[in-house]
Amino acid sequence: MSAQTVAEVVLVDYGLGNLRSAQRGLERAGASVSITDDPADFEAADGIVLPGVGAFSEGMENAGPFREPLAAAAERGQPIFGICLGMQMLLTTSEEADHAGQGQVEGLDFVPGTNVRFDQDQKVPHMGWNELHVERDHPLVEGVDGEYAYFVHSYYAEPDDPDAVVATTDYGVRFPAVIANEAGNVFGTQFHPEKSGETGLQILRNFVEYCAEQ
């Protein structure tokens, strides 16, 4: 590790996701980043990032070979950070697959719950900058309460446990912007930190520091 690098992070390449943008953001935040499609690389990493752009069913289909290694990493207490679709994949299921006529698709189930479609006459997809409201303490959200982040999505998380909600935002309905599992080591942002300017960089720095401390 270089003097500037505080954590070794792997970015999971499962065929969906803005890998280069996420990589650059994480490197700016002080991480040494490896892009990998080999689950064998997970165990030695300080943290794992699951990016994502696209449909839930395709994401889960592509992530099939990573399901058990990610579950093992979560069990070990390794930090796992899901971004956008990657966050939605942390839940149990999504209305998106059913809506698209693909039936029930099983998510990773690290944060029990489902992803639901905006249905209050909102313009879909929700696209743009929205304010973050931190609801409870978590290392990921240090210093970002009241700041703005960039969102692009049509579905949002509804965790079974209200305590899984770390931060919210408003778009005709108040929905989770940041979620985390009960142990606190698996978490995700509905927004794209790598596209969210200084707010996003703060989130990524928080993640890298959290990885370094584990």
mmCIF file with all atom_site columns, C-alpha atoms in Angstrom:
data_model
loop_
_atom_site.group_PDB
_atom_site.id
_atom_site.type_symbol
_atom_site.label_atom_id
_atom_site.label_alt_id
_atom_site.label_comp_id
_atom_site.label_asym_id
_atom_site.label_entity_id
_atom_site.label_seq_id
_atom_site.pdbx_PDB_ins_code
_atom_site.Cartn_x
_atom_site.Cartn_y
_atom_site.Cartn_z
_atom_site.occupancy
_atom_site.B_iso_or_equiv
_atom_site.pdbx_formal_charge
_atom_site.auth_seq_id
_atom_site.auth_comp_id
_atom_site.auth_asym_id
_atom_site.auth_atom_id
_atom_site.pdbx_PDB_model_num
ATOM 1   C CA . MET A 1 1   ? 0.000   0.000   0.000   1.00 0.00 ? 1   MET A CA 1
ATOM 2   C CA . SER A 1 2   ? 1.188   3.512   -0.748  1.00 0.00 ? 2   SER A CA 1
ATOM 3   C CA . ALA A 1 3   ? 1.248   6.207   1.937   1.00 0.00 ? 3   ALA A CA 1
ATOM 4   C CA . GLN A 1 4   ? -1.946  7.690   0.477   1.00 0.00 ? 4   GLN A CA 1
ATOM 5   C CA . THR A 1 5   ? -3.794  4.383   0.207   1.00 0.00 ? 5   THR A CA 1
ATOM 6   C CA . VAL A 1 6   ? -5.727  3.454   3.308   1.00 0.00 ? 6   VAL A CA 1
ATOM 7   C CA . ALA A 1 7   ? -7.702  0.417   2.085   1.00 0.00 ? 7   ALA A CA 1
ATOM 8   C CA . GLU A 1 8   ? -7.657  -2.257  -0.606  1.00 0.00 ? 8   GLU A CA 1
ATOM 9   C CA . VAL A 1 9   ? -11.074 -2.396  -2.263  1.00 0.00 ? 9   VAL A CA 1
ATOM 10  C CA . VAL A 1 10  ? -12.410 -4.775  -4.905  1.00 0.00 ? 10  VAL A CA 1
ATOM 11  C CA . LEU A 1 11  ? -15.006 -3.573  -7.390  1.00 0.00 ? 11  LEU A CA 1
ATOM 12  C CA . VAL A 1 12  ? -17.151 -6.499  -8.546  1.00 0.00 ? 12  VAL A CA 1
ATOM 13  C CA . ASP A 1 13  ? -17.405 -6.779  -12.329 1.00 0.00 ? 13  ASP A CA 1
ATOM 14  C CA . TYR A 1 14  ? -20.573 -8.775  -13.029 1.00 0.00 ? 14  TYR A CA 1
ATOM 15  C CA . GLY A 1 15  ? -21.263 -7.112  -16.377 1.00 0.00 ? 15  GLY A CA 1
ATOM 16  C CA . LEU A 1 16  ? -23.421 -4.203  -15.157 1.00 0.00 ? 16  LEU A CA 1
ATOM 17  C CA . GLY A 1 17  ? -22.236 -0.977  -13.615 1.00 0.00 ? 17  GLY A CA 1
ATOM 18  C CA . ASN A 1 18  ? -20.221 2.136   -14.187 1.00 0.00 ? 18  ASN A CA 1
ATOM 19  C CA . LEU A 1 19  ? -16.949 0.543   -13.140 1.00 0.00 ? 19  LEU A CA 1
ATOM 20  C CA . ARG A 1 20  ? -14.475 3.202   -14.284 1.00 0.00 ? 20  ARG A CA 1
ATOM 21  C CA . SER A 1 21  ? -16.395 6.065   -12.723 1.00 0.00 ? 21  SER A CA 1
ATOM 22  C CA . ALA A 1 22  ? -16.720 4.172   -9.425  1.00 0.00 ? 22  ALA A CA 1
ATOM 23  C CA . GLN A 1 23  ? -13.047 3.220   -9.568  1.00 0.00 ? 23  GLN A CA 1
ATOM 24  C CA . ARG A 1 24  ? -11.958 6.827   -10.031 1.00 0.00 ? 24  ARG A CA 1
ATOM 25  C CA . GLY A 1 25  ? -14.171 7.985   -7.165  1.00 0.00 ? 25  GLY A CA 1
ATOM 26  C CA . LEU A 1 26  ? -12.832 5.341   -4.807  1.00 0.00 ? 26  LEU A CA 1
ATOM 27  C CA . GLU A 1 27  ? -9.240  6.109   -5.761  1.00 0.00 ? 27  GLU A CA 1
ATOM 28  C CA . ARG A 1 28  ? -9.833  9.807   -5.085  1.00 0.00 ? 28  ARG A CA 1
ATOM 29  C CA . ALA A 1 29  ? -11.131 8.747   -1.668  1.00 0.00 ? 29  ALA A CA 1
ATOM 30  C CA . GLY A 1 30  ? -7.859  6.955   -0.903  1.00 0.00 ? 30  GLY A CA 1
ATOM 31  C CA . ALA A 1 31  ? -8.553  3.354   -1.903  1.00 0.00 ? 31  ALA A CA 1
ATOM 32  C CA . SER A 1 32  ? -6.421  1.015   -3.940  1.00 0.00 ? 32  SER A CA 1
ATOM 33  C CA . VAL A 1 33  ? -9.013  -0.462  -6.316  1.00 0.00 ? 33  VAL A CA 1
ATOM 34  C CA . SER A 1 34  ? -9.009  -3.773  -8.176  1.00 0.00 ? 34  SER A CA 1
ATOM 35  C CA . ILE A 1 35  ? -11.782 -4.549  -10.664 1.00 0.00 ? 35  ILE A CA 1
ATOM 36  C CA . THR A 1 36  ? -12.462 -8.275  -10.522 1.00 0.00 ? 36  THR A CA 1
ATOM 37  C CA . ASP A 1 37  ? -14.831 -10.943 -11.795 1.00 0.00 ? 37  ASP A CA 1
ATOM 38  C CA . ASP A 1 38  ? -13.139 -13.583 -9.585  1.00 0.00 ? 38  ASP A CA 1
ATOM 39  C CA . PRO A 1 39  ? -14.791 -14.180 -6.187  1.00 0.00 ? 39  PRO A CA 1
ATOM 40  C CA . ALA A 1 40  ? -11.466 -15.593 -4.951  1.00 0.00 ? 40  ALA A CA 1
ATOM 41  C CA . ASP A 1 41  ? -10.284 -11.988 -4.722  1.00 0.00 ? 41  ASP A CA 1
ATOM 42  C CA . PHE A 1 42  ? -12.898 -11.075 -2.115  1.00 0.00 ? 42  PHE A CA 1
ATOM 43  C CA . GLU A 1 43  ? -11.359 -12.593 1.007   1.00 0.00 ? 43  GLU A CA 1
ATOM 44  C CA . ALA A 1 44  ? -8.134  -10.582 1.008   1.00 0.00 ? 44  ALA A CA 1
ATOM 45  C CA . ALA A 1 45  ? -9.885  -7.264  0.344   1.00 0.00 ? 45  ALA A CA 1
ATOM 46  C CA . ASP A 1 46  ? -10.589 -4.641  3.006   1.00 0.00 ? 46  ASP A CA 1
ATOM 47  C CA . GLY A 1 47  ? -13.922 -3.911  1.325   1.00 0.00 ? 47  GLY A CA 1
ATOM 48  C CA . ILE A 1 48  ? -16.144 -4.996  -1.575  1.00 0.00 ? 48  ILE A CA 1
ATOM 49  C CA . VAL A 1 49  ? -18.136 -2.669  -3.834  1.00 0.00 ? 49  VAL A CA 1
ATOM 50  C CA . LEU A 1 50  ? -21.136 -3.901  -5.825  1.00 0.00 ? 50  LEU A CA 1
ATOM 51  C CA . PRO A 1 51  ? -21.906 -1.265  -8.465  1.00 0.00 ? 51  PRO A CA 1
ATOM 52  C CA . GLY A 1 52  ? -24.932 -1.427  -10.712 1.00 0.00 ? 52  GLY A CA 1
ATOM 53  C CA . VAL A 1 53  ? -26.804 0.176   -13.565 1.00 0.00 ? 53  VAL A CA 1
ATOM 54  C CA . GLY A 1 54  ? -29.736 -1.605  -15.189 1.00 0.00 ? 54  GLY A CA 1
ATOM 55  C CA . ALA A 1 55  ? -32.468 -4.103  -14.377 1.00 0.00 ? 55  ALA A CA 1
ATOM 56  C CA . PHE A 1 56  ? -32.786 -6.085  -11.137 1.00 0.00 ? 56  PHE A CA 1
ATOM 57  C CA . SER A 1 57  ? -33.401 -9.442  -12.847 1.00 0.00 ? 57  SER A CA 1
ATOM 58  C CA . GLU A 1 58  ? -30.377 -9.071  -15.124 1.00 0.00 ? 58  GLU A CA 1
ATOM 59  C CA . GLY A 1 59  ? -28.265 -7.926  -12.203 1.00 0.00 ? 59  GLY A CA 1
ATOM 60  C CA . MET A 1 60  ? -29.180 -10.941 -10.091 1.00 0.00 ? 60  MET A CA 1
ATOM 61  C CA . GLU A 1 61  ? -28.731 -13.338 -13.013 1.00 0.00 ? 61  GLU A CA 1
ATOM 62  C CA . ASN A 1 62  ? -25.236 -11.954 -13.691 1.00 0.00 ? 62  ASN A CA 1
ATOM 63  C CA . ALA A 1 63  ? -24.396 -11.928 -9.990  1.00 0.00 ? 63  ALA A CA 1
ATOM 64  C CA . GLY A 1 64  ? -25.296 -15.610 -9.568  1.00 0.00 ? 64  GLY A CA 1
ATOM 65  C CA . PRO A 1 65  ? -21.678 -16.850 -9.296  1.00 0.00 ? 65  PRO A CA 1
ATOM 66  C CA . PHE A 1 66  ? -20.995 -14.176 -6.676  1.00 0.00 ? 66  PHE A CA 1
ATOM 67  C CA . ARG A 1 67  ? -23.996 -14.903 -4.451  1.00 0.00 ? 67  ARG A CA 1
ATOM 68  C CA . GLU A 1 68  ? -22.338 -17.407 -2.093  1.00 0.00 ? 68  GLU A CA 1
ATOM 69  C CA . PRO A 1 69  ? -18.926 -15.642 -1.955  1.00 0.00 ? 69  PRO A CA 1
ATOM 70  C CA . LEU A 1 70  ? -20.685 -12.352 -1.105  1.00 0.00 ? 70  LEU A CA 1
ATOM 71  C CA . ALA A 1 71  ? -22.721 -14.096 1.591   1.00 0.00 ? 71  ALA A CA 1
ATOM 72  C CA . ALA A 1 72  ? -19.500 -15.537 3.031   1.00 0.00 ? 72  ALA A CA 1
ATOM 73  C CA . ALA A 1 73  ? -17.902 -12.078 2.992   1.00 0.00 ? 73  ALA A CA 1
ATOM 74  C CA . ALA A 1 74  ? -20.917 -10.581 4.772   1.00 0.00 ? 74  ALA A CA 1
ATOM 75  C CA . GLU A 1 75  ? -20.738 -13.349 7.373   1.00 0.00 ? 75  GLU A CA 1
ATOM 76  C CA . ARG A 1 76  ? -17.028 -12.611 7.930   1.00 0.00 ? 76  ARG A CA 1
ATOM 77  C CA . GLY A 1 77  ? -17.930 -9.004  8.644   1.00 0.00 ? 77  GLY A CA 1
ATOM 78  C CA . GLN A 1 78  ? -16.259 -7.586  5.551   1.00 0.00 ? 78  GLN A CA 1
ATOM 79  C CA . PRO A 1 79  ? -17.683 -4.237  4.416   1.00 0.00 ? 79  PRO A CA 1
ATOM 80  C CA . ILE A 1 80  ? -19.904 -4.621  1.329   1.00 0.00 ? 80  ILE A CA 1
ATOM 81  C CA . PHE A 1 81  ? -21.112 -1.437  -0.386  1.00 0.00 ? 81  PHE A CA 1
ATOM 82  C CA . GLY A 1 82  ? -23.894 -1.600  -2.998  1.00 0.00 ? 82  GLY A CA 1
ATOM 83  C CA . ILE A 1 83  ? -24.392 1.386   -5.310  1.00 0.00 ? 83  ILE A CA 1
ATOM 84  C CA . CYS A 1 84  ? -27.765 2.117   -6.996  1.00 0.00 ? 84  CYS A CA 1
ATOM 85  C CA . LEU A 1 85  ? -28.854 -1.236  -8.513  1.00 0.00 ? 85  LEU A CA 1
ATOM 86  C CA . GLY A 1 86  ? -26.125 -2.787  -6.343  1.00 0.00 ? 86  GLY A CA 1
ATOM 87  C CA . MET A 1 87  ? -27.955 -1.457  -3.280  1.00 0.00 ? 87  MET A CA 1
ATOM 88  C CA . GLN A 1 88  ? -31.302 -2.800  -4.500  1.00 0.00 ? 88  GLN A CA 1
ATOM 89  C CA . MET A 1 89  ? -29.678 -6.210  -4.997  1.00 0.00 ? 89  MET A CA 1
ATOM 90  C CA . LEU A 1 90  ? -28.921 -6.305  -1.246  1.00 0.00 ? 90  LEU A CA 1
ATOM 91  C CA . LEU A 1 91  ? -32.652 -6.740  -0.591  1.00 0.00 ? 91  LEU A CA 1
ATOM 92  C CA . THR A 1 92  ? -34.768 -9.891  -0.863  1.00 0.00 ? 92  THR A CA 1
ATOM 93  C CA . THR A 1 93  ? -36.689 -9.127  -4.042  1.00 0.00 ? 93  THR A CA 1
ATOM 94  C CA . SER A 1 94  ? -37.973 -6.384  -6.350  1.00 0.00 ? 94  SER A CA 1
ATOM 95  C CA . GLU A 1 95  ? -41.234 -5.483  -8.023  1.00 0.00 ? 95  GLU A CA 1
ATOM 96  C CA . GLU A 1 96  ? -39.182 -4.654  -11.113 1.00 0.00 ? 96  GLU A CA 1
ATOM 97  C CA . ALA A 1 97  ? -38.812 -8.244  -12.321 1.00 0.00 ? 97  ALA A CA 1
ATOM 98  C CA . ASP A 1 98  ? -42.502 -8.950  -11.759 1.00 0.00 ? 98  ASP A CA 1
ATOM 99  C CA . HIS A 1 99  ? -43.417 -5.672  -13.471 1.00 0.00 ? 99  HIS A CA 1
ATOM 100 C CA . ALA A 1 100 ? -41.362 -6.739  -16.486 1.00 0.00 ? 100 ALA A CA 1
ATOM 101 C CA . GLY A 1 101 ? -43.109 -10.123 -16.596 1.00 0.00 ? 101 GLY A CA 1
ATOM 102 C CA . GLN A 1 102 ? -40.074 -12.004 -15.293 1.00 0.00 ? 102 GLN A CA 1
ATOM 103 C CA . GLY A 1 103 ? -41.750 -13.280 -12.143 1.00 0.00 ? 103 GLY A CA 1
ATOM 104 C CA . GLN A 1 104 ? -40.135 -13.318 -8.729  1.00 0.00 ? 104 GLN A CA 1
ATOM 105 C CA . VAL A 1 105 ? -36.362 -12.816 -8.717  1.00 0.00 ? 105 VAL A CA 1
ATOM 106 C CA . GLU A 1 106 ? -34.441 -13.459 -5.515  1.00 0.00 ? 106 GLU A CA 1
ATOM 107 C CA . GLY A 1 107 ? -32.022 -10.782 -4.336  1.00 0.00 ? 107 GLY A CA 1
ATOM 108 C CA . LEU A 1 108 ? -29.062 -11.285 -2.015  1.00 0.00 ? 108 LEU A CA 1
ATOM 109 C CA . ASP A 1 109 ? -31.310 -10.921 1.068   1.00 0.00 ? 109 ASP A CA 1
ATOM 110 C CA . PHE A 1 110 ? -28.643 -9.206  3.200   1.00 0.00 ? 110 PHE A CA 1
ATOM 111 C CA . VAL A 1 111 ? -31.221 -6.527  4.074   1.00 0.00 ? 111 VAL A CA 1
ATOM 112 C CA . PRO A 1 112 ? -34.659 -8.206  4.130   1.00 0.00 ? 112 PRO A CA 1
ATOM 113 C CA . GLY A 1 113 ? -37.222 -6.263  2.117   1.00 0.00 ? 113 GLY A CA 1
ATOM 114 C CA . THR A 1 114 ? -38.363 -5.433  -1.391  1.00 0.00 ? 114 THR A CA 1
ATOM 115 C CA . ASN A 1 115 ? -37.843 -2.740  -4.017  1.00 0.00 ? 115 ASN A CA 1
ATOM 116 C CA . VAL A 1 116 ? -41.004 -0.974  -5.144  1.00 0.00 ? 116 VAL A CA 1
ATOM 117 C CA . ARG A 1 117 ? -41.828 1.314   -8.059  1.00 0.00 ? 117 ARG A CA 1
ATOM 118 C CA . PHE A 1 118 ? -42.660 4.990   -7.618  1.00 0.00 ? 118 PHE A CA 1
ATOM 119 C CA . ASP A 1 119 ? -46.457 5.189   -7.945  1.00 0.00 ? 119 ASP A CA 1
ATOM 120 C CA . GLN A 1 120 ? -47.481 8.638   -6.648  1.00 0.00 ? 120 GLN A CA 1
ATOM 121 C CA . ASP A 1 121 ? -47.575 10.273  -10.102 1.00 0.00 ? 121 ASP A CA 1
ATOM 122 C CA . GLN A 1 122 ? -43.851 10.992  -9.893  1.00 0.00 ? 122 GLN A CA 1
ATOM 123 C CA . LYS A 1 123 ? -41.917 11.344  -13.103 1.00 0.00 ? 123 LYS A CA 1
ATOM 124 C CA . VAL A 1 124 ? -39.986 8.097   -13.589 1.00 0.00 ? 124 VAL A CA 1
ATOM 125 C CA . PRO A 1 125 ? -37.103 7.613   -13.529 1.00 0.00 ? 125 PRO A CA 1
ATOM 126 C CA . HIS A 1 126 ? -36.333 9.887   -10.604 1.00 0.00 ? 126 HIS A CA 1
ATOM 127 C CA . MET A 1 127 ? -33.316 11.751  -11.946 1.00 0.00 ? 127 MET A CA 1
ATOM 128 C CA . GLY A 1 128 ? -31.437 14.608  -10.321 1.00 0.00 ? 128 GLY A CA 1
ATOM 129 C CA . TRP A 1 129 ? -30.129 16.080  -7.086  1.00 0.00 ? 129 TRP A CA 1
ATOM 130 C CA . ASN A 1 130 ? -31.966 15.519  -3.806  1.00 0.00 ? 130 ASN A CA 1
ATOM 131 C CA . GLU A 1 131 ? -31.277 16.318  -0.168  1.00 0.00 ? 131 GLU A CA 1
ATOM 132 C CA . LEU A 1 132 ? -30.108 13.602  2.216   1.00 0.00 ? 132 LEU A CA 1
ATOM 133 C CA . HIS A 1 133 ? -31.736 13.317  5.654   1.00 0.00 ? 133 HIS A CA 1
ATOM 134 C CA . VAL A 1 134 ? -29.623 11.190  7.994   1.00 0.00 ? 134 VAL A CA 1
ATOM 135 C CA . GLU A 1 135 ? -31.966 9.152   10.202  1.00 0.00 ? 135 GLU A CA 1
ATOM 136 C CA . ARG A 1 136 ? -29.417 7.364   12.377  1.00 0.00 ? 136 ARG A CA 1
ATOM 137 C CA . ASP A 1 137 ? -25.701 7.020   12.944  1.00 0.00 ? 137 ASP A CA 1
ATOM 138 C CA . HIS A 1 138 ? -23.597 4.949   10.578  1.00 0.00 ? 138 HIS A CA 1
ATOM 139 C CA . PRO A 1 139 ? -19.961 5.508   9.543   1.00 0.00 ? 139 PRO A CA 1
ATOM 140 C CA . LEU A 1 140 ? -20.992 5.864   5.875   1.00 0.00 ? 140 LEU A CA 1
ATOM 141 C CA . VAL A 1 141 ? -23.034 9.038   6.440   1.00 0.00 ? 141 VAL A CA 1
ATOM 142 C CA . GLU A 1 142 ? -20.682 11.061  8.634   1.00 0.00 ? 142 GLU A CA 1
ATOM 143 C CA . GLY A 1 143 ? -20.829 14.703  7.554   1.00 0.00 ? 143 GLY A CA 1
ATOM 144 C CA . VAL A 1 144 ? -23.502 14.456  4.833   1.00 0.00 ? 144 VAL A CA 1
ATOM 145 C CA . ASP A 1 145 ? -26.774 15.316  6.595   1.00 0.00 ? 145 ASP A CA 1
ATOM 146 C CA . GLY A 1 146 ? -28.541 18.007  4.571   1.00 0.00 ? 146 GLY A CA 1
ATOM 147 C CA . GLU A 1 147 ? -26.173 17.630  1.611   1.00 0.00 ? 147 GLU A CA 1
ATOM 148 C CA . TYR A 1 148 ? -27.332 16.778  -1.924  1.00 0.00 ? 148 TYR A CA 1
ATOM 149 C CA . ALA A 1 149 ? -26.665 13.612  -3.930  1.00 0.00 ? 149 ALA A CA 1
ATOM 150 C CA . TYR A 1 150 ? -27.403 12.522  -7.501  1.00 0.00 ? 150 TYR A CA 1
ATOM 151 C CA . PHE A 1 151 ? -30.119 9.929   -8.129  1.00 0.00 ? 151 PHE A CA 1
ATOM 152 C CA . VAL A 1 152 ? -31.216 7.991   -11.242 1.00 0.00 ? 152 VAL A CA 1
ATOM 153 C CA . HIS A 1 153 ? -33.772 5.232   -10.516 1.00 0.00 ? 153 HIS A CA 1
ATOM 154 C CA . SER A 1 154 ? -37.380 4.079   -10.939 1.00 0.00 ? 154 SER A CA 1
ATOM 155 C CA . TYR A 1 155 ? -37.580 1.766   -7.896  1.00 0.00 ? 155 TYR A CA 1
ATOM 156 C CA . TYR A 1 156 ? -36.694 2.294   -4.264  1.00 0.00 ? 156 TYR A CA 1
ATOM 157 C CA . ALA A 1 157 ? -35.996 0.061   -1.278  1.00 0.00 ? 157 ALA A CA 1
ATOM 158 C CA . GLU A 1 158 ? -38.575 -0.831  1.367   1.00 0.00 ? 158 GLU A CA 1
ATOM 159 C CA . PRO A 1 159 ? -36.678 -2.763  4.064   1.00 0.00 ? 159 PRO A CA 1
ATOM 160 C CA . ASP A 1 160 ? -38.743 -4.930  6.410   1.00 0.00 ? 160 ASP A CA 1
ATOM 161 C CA . ASP A 1 161 ? -36.950 -3.415  9.416   1.00 0.00 ? 161 ASP A CA 1
ATOM 162 C CA . PRO A 1 162 ? -37.261 0.392   9.698   1.00 0.00 ? 162 PRO A CA 1
ATOM 163 C CA . ASP A 1 163 ? -33.898 0.398   11.499  1.00 0.00 ? 163 ASP A CA 1
ATOM 164 C CA . ALA A 1 164 ? -32.255 -0.652  8.218   1.00 0.00 ? 164 ALA A CA 1
ATOM 165 C CA . VAL A 1 165 ? -32.875 2.888   6.932   1.00 0.00 ? 165 VAL A CA 1
ATOM 166 C CA . VAL A 1 166 ? -29.798 5.067   7.544   1.00 0.00 ? 166 VAL A CA 1
ATOM 167 C CA . ALA A 1 167 ? -30.769 8.114   5.444   1.00 0.00 ? 167 ALA A CA 1
ATOM 168 C CA . THR A 1 168 ? -33.791 9.170   3.417   1.00 0.00 ? 168 THR A CA 1
ATOM 169 C CA . THR A 1 169 ? -34.697 11.623  0.675   1.00 0.00 ? 169 THR A CA 1
ATOM 170 C CA . ASP A 1 170 ? -37.988 12.999  -0.644  1.00 0.00 ? 170 ASP A CA 1
ATOM 171 C CA . TYR A 1 171 ? -39.477 12.574  -4.119  1.00 0.00 ? 171 TYR A CA 1
ATOM 172 C CA . GLY A 1 172 ? -43.227 12.742  -3.599  1.00 0.00 ? 172 GLY A CA 1
ATOM 173 C CA . VAL A 1 173 ? -42.613 10.001  -1.055  1.00 0.00 ? 173 VAL A CA 1
ATOM 174 C CA . ARG A 1 174 ? -39.853 9.739   1.532   1.00 0.00 ? 174 ARG A CA 1
ATOM 175 C CA . PHE A 1 175 ? -37.703 6.745   0.634   1.00 0.00 ? 175 PHE A CA 1
ATOM 176 C CA . PRO A 1 176 ? -34.388 5.239   1.792   1.00 0.00 ? 176 PRO A CA 1
ATOM 177 C CA . ALA A 1 177 ? -31.300 6.831   0.273   1.00 0.00 ? 177 ALA A CA 1
ATOM 178 C CA . VAL A 1 178 ? -28.912 4.743   2.411   1.00 0.00 ? 178 VAL A CA 1
ATOM 179 C CA . ILE A 1 179 ? -29.608 1.355   3.991   1.00 0.00 ? 179 ILE A CA 1
ATOM 180 C CA . ALA A 1 180 ? -27.559 -1.051  6.127   1.00 0.00 ? 180 ALA A CA 1
ATOM 181 C CA . ASN A 1 181 ? -27.906 -4.545  7.544   1.00 0.00 ? 181 ASN A CA 1
ATOM 182 C CA . GLU A 1 182 ? -28.266 -5.170  11.267  1.00 0.00 ? 182 GLU A CA 1
ATOM 183 C CA . ALA A 1 183 ? -24.542 -5.828  11.741  1.00 0.00 ? 183 ALA A CA 1
ATOM 184 C CA . GLY A 1 184 ? -23.729 -2.593  9.925   1.00 0.00 ? 184 GLY A CA 1
ATOM 185 C CA . ASN A 1 185 ? -21.124 -4.046  7.548   1.00 0.00 ? 185 ASN A CA 1
ATOM 186 C CA . VAL A 1 186 ? -23.419 -4.406  4.495   1.00 0.00 ? 186 VAL A CA 1
ATOM 187 C CA . PHE A 1 187 ? -24.843 -1.132  3.221   1.00 0.00 ? 187 PHE A CA 1
ATOM 188 C CA . GLY A 1 188 ? -25.779 0.719   0.086   1.00 0.00 ? 188 GLY A CA 1
ATOM 189 C CA . THR A 1 189 ? -26.696 4.055   -1.442  1.00 0.00 ? 189 THR A CA 1
ATOM 190 C CA . GLN A 1 190 ? -29.584 4.505   -3.877  1.00 0.00 ? 190 GLN A CA 1
ATOM 191 C CA . PHE A 1 191 ? -27.750 7.508   -5.311  1.00 0.00 ? 191 PHE A CA 1
ATOM 192 C CA . HIS A 1 192 ? -24.446 7.443   -7.194  1.00 0.00 ? 192 HIS A CA 1
ATOM 193 C CA . PRO A 1 193 ? -21.695 8.752   -4.891  1.00 0.00 ? 193 PRO A CA 1
ATOM 194 C CA . GLU A 1 194 ? -19.268 8.794   -7.824  1.00 0.00 ? 194 GLU A CA 1
ATOM 195 C CA . LYS A 1 195 ? -21.564 11.336  -9.541  1.00 0.00 ? 195 LYS A CA 1
ATOM 196 C CA . SER A 1 196 ? -22.447 13.332  -6.423  1.00 0.00 ? 196 SER A CA 1
ATOM 197 C CA . GLY A 1 197 ? -19.562 15.799  -6.220  1.00 0.00 ? 197 GLY A CA 1
ATOM 198 C CA . GLU A 1 198 ? -18.176 16.626  -2.780  1.00 0.00 ? 198 GLU A CA 1
ATOM 199 C CA . THR A 1 199 ? -21.046 14.852  -1.009  1.00 0.00 ? 199 THR A CA 1
ATOM 200 C CA . GLY A 1 200 ? -20.285 11.641  -2.878  1.00 0.00 ? 200 GLY A CA 1
ATOM 201 C CA . LEU A 1 201 ? -16.572 11.975  -2.236  1.00 0.00 ? 201 LEU A CA 1
ATOM 202 C CA . GLN A 1 202 ? -17.281 12.327  1.491   1.00 0.00 ? 202 GLN A CA 1
ATOM 203 C CA . ILE A 1 203 ? -19.372 9.125   1.375   1.00 0.00 ? 203 ILE A CA 1
ATOM 204 C CA . LEU A 1 204 ? -16.576 7.289   -0.449  1.00 0.00 ? 204 LEU A CA 1
ATOM 205 C CA . ARG A 1 205 ? -13.972 8.590   2.019   1.00 0.00 ? 205 ARG A CA 1
ATOM 206 C CA . ASN A 1 206 ? -16.165 7.396   4.880   1.00 0.00 ? 206 ASN A CA 1
ATOM 207 C CA . PHE A 1 207 ? -16.366 3.974   3.229   1.00 0.00 ? 207 PHE A CA 1
ATOM 208 C CA . VAL A 1 208 ? -12.614 3.743   2.697   1.00 0.00 ? 208 VAL A CA 1
ATOM 209 C CA . GLU A 1 209 ? -11.916 4.762   6.306   1.00 0.00 ? 209 GLU A CA 1
ATOM 210 C CA . TYR A 1 210 ? -14.464 2.233   7.556   1.00 0.00 ? 210 TYR A CA 1
ATOM 211 C CA . CYS A 1 211 ? -12.753 -0.490  5.490   1.00 0.00 ? 211 CYS A CA 1
ATOM 212 C CA . ALA A 1 212 ? -9.356  0.476   6.922   1.00 0.00 ? 212 ALA A CA 1
ATOM 213 C CA . GLU A 1 213 ? -10.634 0.183   10.484  1.00 0.00 ? 213 GLU A CA 1
ATOM 214 C CA . GLN A 1 214 ? -12.135 -3.301  10.132  1.00 0.00 ? 214 GLN A CA 1
#
